Amino acid sequence: MPDELVPTPRGSYAKGVARRQEILDRAIEVFARRGSDRTSLRAIAEEVGVTHAALRHYFGSLEELLVAVYRASEARGGADDHDDPEATPIELMRDWTESNREVQGLVQLYSTLVATALEVGHPAAREFATERFSRTRADLAERVRRNQRAGRIRPDVDPLAVAALVIAASDGLQTQWLLDPDAPQDAALALLEVLLSAPGARSNRALGNSQP
């Protein structure tokens, strides 16, 4: 006799997924506007327009919510959506910098998560930061290898080391900008580009600007 099929509450599950995404979309707007300073699940629930119980149902802690918000904001799209696979890491950083200026609150949220990851007792933030750094290093290192083959980045530098340096520069410049909007981000990126460029190489951006 065949096993009886157990009905699955697909409708309820789908509604739950949609409701969670709706909350995330609202939370992204809140954090993009004001960052994550002096906040709590109860305060976020009030700003998002849901009950504290509803927020705790979908996100067990403030830390889990912050990670989910940042990941969802990345999934929405950003500089990566119009990324040229042949662009150098520095050109990519310029795109990130321009995009981040429009969402200062989310930049501050990212910095908060990375700082929290260094503290004991914050597994969600630590997992987020560790995985993101590892993935970004691997992606940027592969980009560096392509640039080296194309003669755009000097061949005597280790791709993984360059990737780690670019991440450090990106996060450090981002932090300086949050504290002081006049920090010389563009000049620092231009200097890093000079240090990494192969002799005689010019960036796509510079070539584009030189066209009549």
PDB file of C-alpha atoms in Angstrom:
ATOM      1  CA  MET A   1       0.000   0.000   0.000  1.00  0.00           C
ATOM      2  CA  PRO A   2       1.583   3.315  -0.982  1.00  0.00           C
ATOM      3  CA  ASP A   3       2.572   5.751   1.718  1.00  0.00           C
ATOM      4  CA  GLU A   4       0.088   8.493   2.342  1.00  0.00           C
ATOM      5  CA  LEU A   5       1.159  11.894   1.081  1.00  0.00           C
ATOM      6  CA  VAL A   6       1.475  14.497   3.765  1.00  0.00           C
ATOM      7  CA  PRO A   7       0.136  17.834   2.528  1.00  0.00           C
ATOM      8  CA  THR A   8       2.613  20.718   2.582  1.00  0.00           C
ATOM      9  CA  PRO A   9       1.343  24.176   3.487  1.00  0.00           C
ATOM     10  CA  ARG A  10       2.824  25.681   0.345  1.00  0.00           C
ATOM     11  CA  GLY A  11       0.526  28.676   0.397  1.00  0.00           C
ATOM     12  CA  SER A  12       1.474  29.585   3.965  1.00  0.00           C
ATOM     13  CA  TYR A  13       5.179  29.069   3.225  1.00  0.00           C
ATOM     14  CA  ALA A  14       5.037  31.278   0.142  1.00  0.00           C
ATOM     15  CA  LYS A  15       3.230  33.978   2.097  1.00  0.00           C
ATOM     16  CA  GLY A  16       5.862  33.766   4.830  1.00  0.00           C
ATOM     17  CA  VAL A  17       8.692  34.160   2.312  1.00  0.00           C
ATOM     18  CA  ALA A  18       6.939  37.121   0.698  1.00  0.00           C
ATOM     19  CA  ARG A  19       6.285  38.732   4.083  1.00  0.00           C
ATOM     20  CA  ARG A  20       9.925  38.327   5.119  1.00  0.00           C
ATOM     21  CA  GLN A  21      11.069  39.940   1.865  1.00  0.00           C
ATOM     22  CA  GLU A  22       8.619  42.788   2.343  1.00  0.00           C
ATOM     23  CA  ILE A  23      10.043  43.454   5.802  1.00  0.00           C
ATOM     24  CA  LEU A  24      13.598  43.320   4.420  1.00  0.00           C
ATOM     25  CA  ASP A  25      12.746  45.792   1.654  1.00  0.00           C
ATOM     26  CA  ARG A  26      11.415  48.254   4.209  1.00  0.00           C
ATOM     27  CA  ALA A  27      14.354  47.669   6.532  1.00  0.00           C
ATOM     28  CA  ILE A  28      16.819  48.380   3.711  1.00  0.00           C
ATOM     29  CA  GLU A  29      15.189  51.778   3.202  1.00  0.00           C
ATOM     30  CA  VAL A  30      15.398  52.480   6.935  1.00  0.00           C
ATOM     31  CA  PHE A  31      19.064  51.533   7.222  1.00  0.00           C
ATOM     32  CA  ALA A  32      20.024  53.316   4.001  1.00  0.00           C
ATOM     33  CA  ARG A  33      18.550  56.460   5.516  1.00  0.00           C
ATOM     34  CA  ARG A  34      19.933  56.330   9.051  1.00  0.00           C
ATOM     35  CA  GLY A  35      22.425  53.473   9.417  1.00  0.00           C
ATOM     36  CA  SER A  36      22.484  51.158  12.427  1.00  0.00           C
ATOM     37  CA  ASP A  37      23.346  53.537  15.267  1.00  0.00           C
ATOM     38  CA  ARG A  38      21.509  53.238  18.574  1.00  0.00           C
ATOM     39  CA  THR A  39      18.975  50.776  17.316  1.00  0.00           C
ATOM     40  CA  SER A  40      17.090  47.712  18.517  1.00  0.00           C
ATOM     41  CA  LEU A  41      14.668  45.196  17.062  1.00  0.00           C
ATOM     42  CA  ARG A  42      11.806  47.032  18.744  1.00  0.00           C
ATOM     43  CA  ALA A  43      12.867  50.393  17.296  1.00  0.00           C
ATOM     44  CA  ILE A  44      13.342  48.897  13.822  1.00  0.00           C
ATOM     45  CA  ALA A  45       9.942  47.196  13.999  1.00  0.00           C
ATOM     46  CA  GLU A  46       8.351  50.559  14.731  1.00  0.00           C
ATOM     47  CA  GLU A  47      10.110  52.249  11.800  1.00  0.00           C
ATOM     48  CA  VAL A  48       9.413  49.369   9.412  1.00  0.00           C
ATOM     49  CA  GLY A  49       5.778  49.277  10.445  1.00  0.00           C
ATOM     50  CA  VAL A  50       5.486  45.780  11.927  1.00  0.00           C
ATOM     51  CA  THR A  51       5.143  44.432  15.437  1.00  0.00           C
ATOM     52  CA  HIS A  52       8.163  43.484  17.502  1.00  0.00           C
ATOM     53  CA  ALA A  53       6.829  39.910  17.620  1.00  0.00           C
ATOM     54  CA  ALA A  54       6.601  39.744  13.827  1.00  0.00           C
ATOM     55  CA  LEU A  55      10.185  40.923  13.437  1.00  0.00           C
ATOM     56  CA  ARG A  56      11.421  38.360  15.964  1.00  0.00           C
ATOM     57  CA  HIS A  57       9.482  35.661  14.096  1.00  0.00           C
ATOM     58  CA  TYR A  58      11.519  36.201  10.927  1.00  0.00           C
ATOM     59  CA  PHE A  59      14.797  37.324  12.504  1.00  0.00           C
ATOM     60  CA  GLY A  60      15.856  35.827  15.816  1.00  0.00           C
ATOM     61  CA  SER A  61      18.167  38.673  16.807  1.00  0.00           C
ATOM     62  CA  LEU A  62      19.217  42.173  15.822  1.00  0.00           C
ATOM     63  CA  GLU A  63      22.482  40.759  14.491  1.00  0.00           C
ATOM     64  CA  GLU A  64      20.665  38.307  12.202  1.00  0.00           C
ATOM     65  CA  LEU A  65      18.475  41.130  10.902  1.00  0.00           C
ATOM     66  CA  LEU A  66      21.483  43.363  10.158  1.00  0.00           C
ATOM     67  CA  VAL A  67      23.200  40.568   8.210  1.00  0.00           C
ATOM     68  CA  ALA A  68      20.005  39.799   6.283  1.00  0.00           C
ATOM     69  CA  VAL A  69      19.464  43.475   5.457  1.00  0.00           C
ATOM     70  CA  TYR A  70      22.976  43.921   4.094  1.00  0.00           C
ATOM     71  CA  ARG A  71      22.828  40.718   2.038  1.00  0.00           C
ATOM     72  CA  ALA A  72      19.432  41.692   0.646  1.00  0.00           C
ATOM     73  CA  SER A  73      20.699  45.165  -0.260  1.00  0.00           C
ATOM     74  CA  GLU A  74      23.587  43.576  -2.188  1.00  0.00           C
ATOM     75  CA  ALA A  75      21.184  41.234  -3.965  1.00  0.00           C
ATOM     76  CA  ARG A  76      19.123  44.226  -5.059  1.00  0.00           C
ATOM     77  CA  GLY A  77      22.014  45.294  -7.222  1.00  0.00           C
ATOM     78  CA  GLY A  78      24.824  47.770  -7.235  1.00  0.00           C
ATOM     79  CA  ALA A  79      28.132  48.329  -8.918  1.00  0.00           C
ATOM     80  CA  ASP A  80      28.435  44.638  -9.760  1.00  0.00           C
ATOM     81  CA  ASP A  81      25.374  44.850 -12.021  1.00  0.00           C
ATOM     82  CA  HIS A  82      27.249  46.945 -14.576  1.00  0.00           C
ATOM     83  CA  ASP A  83      30.649  45.460 -13.863  1.00  0.00           C
ATOM     84  CA  ASP A  84      33.067  45.060 -16.756  1.00  0.00           C
ATOM     85  CA  PRO A  85      34.807  41.691 -16.238  1.00  0.00           C
ATOM     86  CA  GLU A  86      38.007  43.170 -17.676  1.00  0.00           C
ATOM     87  CA  ALA A  87      38.019  46.190 -15.346  1.00  0.00           C
ATOM     88  CA  THR A  88      40.811  46.415 -12.812  1.00  0.00           C
ATOM     89  CA  PRO A  89      40.083  46.150  -9.076  1.00  0.00           C
ATOM     90  CA  ILE A  90      40.731  49.886  -8.768  1.00  0.00           C
ATOM     91  CA  GLU A  91      38.171  50.692 -11.460  1.00  0.00           C
ATOM     92  CA  LEU A  92      35.744  48.448  -9.612  1.00  0.00           C
ATOM     93  CA  MET A  93      36.499  50.292  -6.368  1.00  0.00           C
ATOM     94  CA  ARG A  94      35.675  53.576  -8.062  1.00  0.00           C
ATOM     95  CA  ASP A  95      32.269  52.176  -9.011  1.00  0.00           C
ATOM     96  CA  TRP A  96      31.726  50.950  -5.448  1.00  0.00           C
ATOM     97  CA  THR A  97      32.713  54.348  -4.082  1.00  0.00           C
ATOM     98  CA  GLU A  98      30.281  56.191  -6.338  1.00  0.00           C
ATOM     99  CA  SER A  99      27.433  53.807  -5.501  1.00  0.00           C
ATOM    100  CA  ASN A 100      28.138  53.909  -1.759  1.00  0.00           C
ATOM    101  CA  ARG A 101      27.873  57.677  -1.646  1.00  0.00           C
ATOM    102  CA  GLU A 102      24.154  57.255  -2.337  1.00  0.00           C
ATOM    103  CA  VAL A 103      23.581  54.794   0.538  1.00  0.00           C
ATOM    104  CA  GLN A 104      25.709  56.048   3.416  1.00  0.00           C
ATOM    105  CA  GLY A 105      23.553  54.250   5.986  1.00  0.00           C
ATOM    106  CA  LEU A 106      24.211  50.848   4.390  1.00  0.00           C
ATOM    107  CA  VAL A 107      27.941  51.604   4.262  1.00  0.00           C
ATOM    108  CA  GLN A 108      27.814  52.326   7.988  1.00  0.00           C
ATOM    109  CA  LEU A 109      25.844  49.108   8.515  1.00  0.00           C
ATOM    110  CA  TYR A 110      28.565  47.115   6.747  1.00  0.00           C
ATOM    111  CA  SER A 111      31.264  48.700   8.914  1.00  0.00           C
ATOM    112  CA  THR A 112      29.236  47.889  12.026  1.00  0.00           C
ATOM    113  CA  LEU A 113      28.911  44.246  11.003  1.00  0.00           C
ATOM    114  CA  VAL A 114      32.650  43.897  10.366  1.00  0.00           C
ATOM    115  CA  ALA A 115      33.463  45.474  13.730  1.00  0.00           C
ATOM    116  CA  THR A 116      30.920  43.241  15.469  1.00  0.00           C
ATOM    117  CA  ALA A 117      32.454  40.161  13.824  1.00  0.00           C
ATOM    118  CA  LEU A 118      35.658  40.794  15.787  1.00  0.00           C
ATOM    119  CA  GLU A 119      33.836  40.527  19.112  1.00  0.00           C
ATOM    120  CA  VAL A 120      33.188  37.286  20.975  1.00  0.00           C
ATOM    121  CA  GLY A 121      29.635  35.979  20.904  1.00  0.00           C
ATOM    122  CA  HIS A 122      28.504  37.261  17.509  1.00  0.00           C
ATOM    123  CA  PRO A 123      28.451  34.187  15.242  1.00  0.00           C
ATOM    124  CA  ALA A 124      26.163  35.630  12.567  1.00  0.00           C
ATOM    125  CA  ALA A 125      28.342  38.697  12.009  1.00  0.00           C
ATOM    126  CA  ARG A 126      31.550  36.630  12.122  1.00  0.00           C
ATOM    127  CA  GLU A 127      30.221  34.139   9.561  1.00  0.00           C
ATOM    128  CA  PHE A 128      29.039  36.986   7.325  1.00  0.00           C
ATOM    129  CA  ALA A 129      32.345  38.883   7.414  1.00  0.00           C
ATOM    130  CA  THR A 130      34.577  35.807   7.107  1.00  0.00           C
ATOM    131  CA  GLU A 131      32.641  34.400   4.146  1.00  0.00           C
ATOM    132  CA  ARG A 132      32.429  37.767   2.419  1.00  0.00           C
ATOM    133  CA  PHE A 133      36.138  38.516   2.751  1.00  0.00           C
ATOM    134  CA  SER A 134      37.045  35.036   1.489  1.00  0.00           C
ATOM    135  CA  ARG A 135      34.707  35.262  -1.497  1.00  0.00           C
ATOM    136  CA  THR A 136      35.747  38.813  -2.393  1.00  0.00           C
ATOM    137  CA  ARG A 137      39.458  37.940  -2.182  1.00  0.00           C
ATOM    138  CA  ALA A 138      38.952  34.997  -4.532  1.00  0.00           C
ATOM    139  CA  ASP A 139      36.898  37.064  -7.004  1.00  0.00           C
ATOM    140  CA  LEU A 140      39.349  39.967  -7.018  1.00  0.00           C
ATOM    141  CA  ALA A 141      42.376  37.654  -7.314  1.00  0.00           C
ATOM    142  CA  GLU A 142      40.893  36.106 -10.454  1.00  0.00           C
ATOM    143  CA  ARG A 143      40.266  39.601 -11.808  1.00  0.00           C
ATOM    144  CA  VAL A 144      43.912  40.494 -11.120  1.00  0.00           C
ATOM    145  CA  ARG A 145      45.058  37.395 -13.038  1.00  0.00           C
ATOM    146  CA  ARG A 146      42.973  38.474 -16.050  1.00  0.00           C
ATOM    147  CA  ASN A 147      44.415  41.985 -15.814  1.00  0.00           C
ATOM    148  CA  GLN A 148      47.951  40.586 -15.632  1.00  0.00           C
ATOM    149  CA  ARG A 149      47.389  38.475 -18.729  1.00  0.00           C
ATOM    150  CA  ALA A 150      46.077  41.579 -20.493  1.00  0.00           C
ATOM    151  CA  GLY A 151      49.120  43.601 -19.431  1.00  0.00           C
ATOM    152  CA  ARG A 152      47.162  46.022 -17.257  1.00  0.00           C
ATOM    153  CA  ILE A 153      48.514  45.028 -13.830  1.00  0.00           C
ATOM    154  CA  ARG A 154      52.199  44.442 -13.139  1.00  0.00           C
ATOM    155  CA  PRO A 155      53.082  40.741 -13.429  1.00  0.00           C
ATOM    156  CA  ASP A 156      55.380  40.597 -10.379  1.00  0.00           C
ATOM    157  CA  VAL A 157      52.623  40.924  -7.740  1.00  0.00           C
ATOM    158  CA  ASP A 158      50.725  38.063  -6.124  1.00  0.00           C
ATOM    159  CA  PRO A 159      47.013  38.185  -7.099  1.00  0.00           C
ATOM    160  CA  LEU A 160      45.758  37.149  -3.647  1.00  0.00           C
ATOM    161  CA  ALA A 161      47.960  39.731  -1.966  1.00  0.00           C
ATOM    162  CA  VAL A 162      46.650  42.416  -4.330  1.00  0.00           C
ATOM    163  CA  ALA A 163      43.081  41.313  -3.587  1.00  0.00           C
ATOM    164  CA  ALA A 164      43.664  41.568   0.168  1.00  0.00           C
ATOM    165  CA  LEU A 165      45.278  44.990  -0.281  1.00  0.00           C
ATOM    166  CA  VAL A 166      42.377  46.264  -2.389  1.00  0.00           C
ATOM    167  CA  ILE A 167      39.845  45.113   0.224  1.00  0.00           C
ATOM    168  CA  ALA A 168      41.856  46.774   2.992  1.00  0.00           C
ATOM    169  CA  ALA A 169      42.068  49.990   0.986  1.00  0.00           C
ATOM    170  CA  SER A 170      38.372  49.904   0.118  1.00  0.00           C
ATOM    171  CA  ASP A 171      37.224  49.334   3.703  1.00  0.00           C
ATOM    172  CA  GLY A 172      39.732  51.775   5.146  1.00  0.00           C
ATOM    173  CA  LEU A 173      38.861  54.572   2.743  1.00  0.00           C
ATOM    174  CA  GLN A 174      35.187  53.858   3.351  1.00  0.00           C
ATOM    175  CA  THR A 175      35.664  54.266   7.101  1.00  0.00           C
ATOM    176  CA  GLN A 176      37.592  57.518   6.631  1.00  0.00           C
ATOM    177  CA  TRP A 177      34.806  58.832   4.375  1.00  0.00           C
ATOM    178  CA  LEU A 178      32.163  58.001   7.000  1.00  0.00           C
ATOM    179  CA  LEU A 179      34.135  60.025   9.544  1.00  0.00           C
ATOM    180  CA  ASP A 180      35.208  62.785   7.149  1.00  0.00           C
ATOM    181  CA  PRO A 181      33.507  63.282   3.755  1.00  0.00           C
ATOM    182  CA  ASP A 182      36.550  65.289   2.607  1.00  0.00           C
ATOM    183  CA  ALA A 183      38.954  62.342   2.971  1.00  0.00           C
ATOM    184  CA  PRO A 184      40.884  62.006  -0.349  1.00  0.00           C
ATOM    185  CA  GLN A 185      39.289  58.796  -1.607  1.00  0.00           C
ATOM    186  CA  ASP A 186      39.775  59.532  -5.302  1.00  0.00           C
ATOM    187  CA  ALA A 187      43.400  60.581  -4.891  1.00  0.00           C
ATOM    188  CA  ALA A 188      44.167  57.472  -2.841  1.00  0.00           C
ATOM    189  CA  LEU A 189      42.603  55.226  -5.487  1.00  0.00           C
ATOM    190  CA  ALA A 190      44.585  56.977  -8.222  1.00  0.00           C
ATOM    191  CA  LEU A 191      47.814  56.381  -6.290  1.00  0.00           C
ATOM    192  CA  LEU A 192      46.992  52.710  -5.736  1.00  0.00           C
ATOM    193  CA  GLU A 193      46.272  52.346  -9.447  1.00  0.00           C
ATOM    194  CA  VAL A 194      49.702  53.768 -10.291  1.00  0.00           C
ATOM    195  CA  LEU A 195      51.387  51.366  -7.865  1.00  0.00           C
ATOM    196  CA  LEU A 196      49.657  48.318  -9.350  1.00  0.00           C
ATOM    197  CA  SER A 197      49.662  49.214 -13.047  1.00  0.00           C
ATOM    198  CA  ALA A 198      52.007  47.487 -15.462  1.00  0.00           C
ATOM    199  CA  PRO A 199      54.553  49.822 -17.105  1.00  0.00           C
ATOM    200  CA  GLY A 200      52.841  51.812 -19.849  1.00  0.00           C
ATOM    201  CA  ALA A 201      49.352  50.538 -18.957  1.00  0.00           C
ATOM    202  CA  ARG A 202      46.432  52.932 -18.810  1.00  0.00           C
ATOM    203  CA  SER A 203      43.036  52.309 -17.263  1.00  0.00           C
ATOM    204  CA  ASN A 204      39.919  51.909 -19.388  1.00  0.00           C
ATOM    205  CA  ARG A 205      38.531  54.968 -17.652  1.00  0.00           C
ATOM    206  CA  ALA A 206      41.565  57.040 -18.614  1.00  0.00           C
ATOM    207  CA  LEU A 207      41.406  55.791 -22.190  1.00  0.00           C
ATOM    208  CA  GLY A 208      37.725  56.651 -22.333  1.00  0.00           C
ATOM    209  CA  ASN A 209      38.363  60.160 -21.033  1.00  0.00           C
ATOM    210  CA  SER A 210      41.013  60.734 -23.682  1.00  0.00           C
ATOM    211  CA  GLN A 211      38.695  60.026 -26.581  1.00  0.00           C
ATOM    212  CA  PRO A 212      37.650  63.107 -28.590  1.00  0.00           C
TER     213      PRO A 212
END
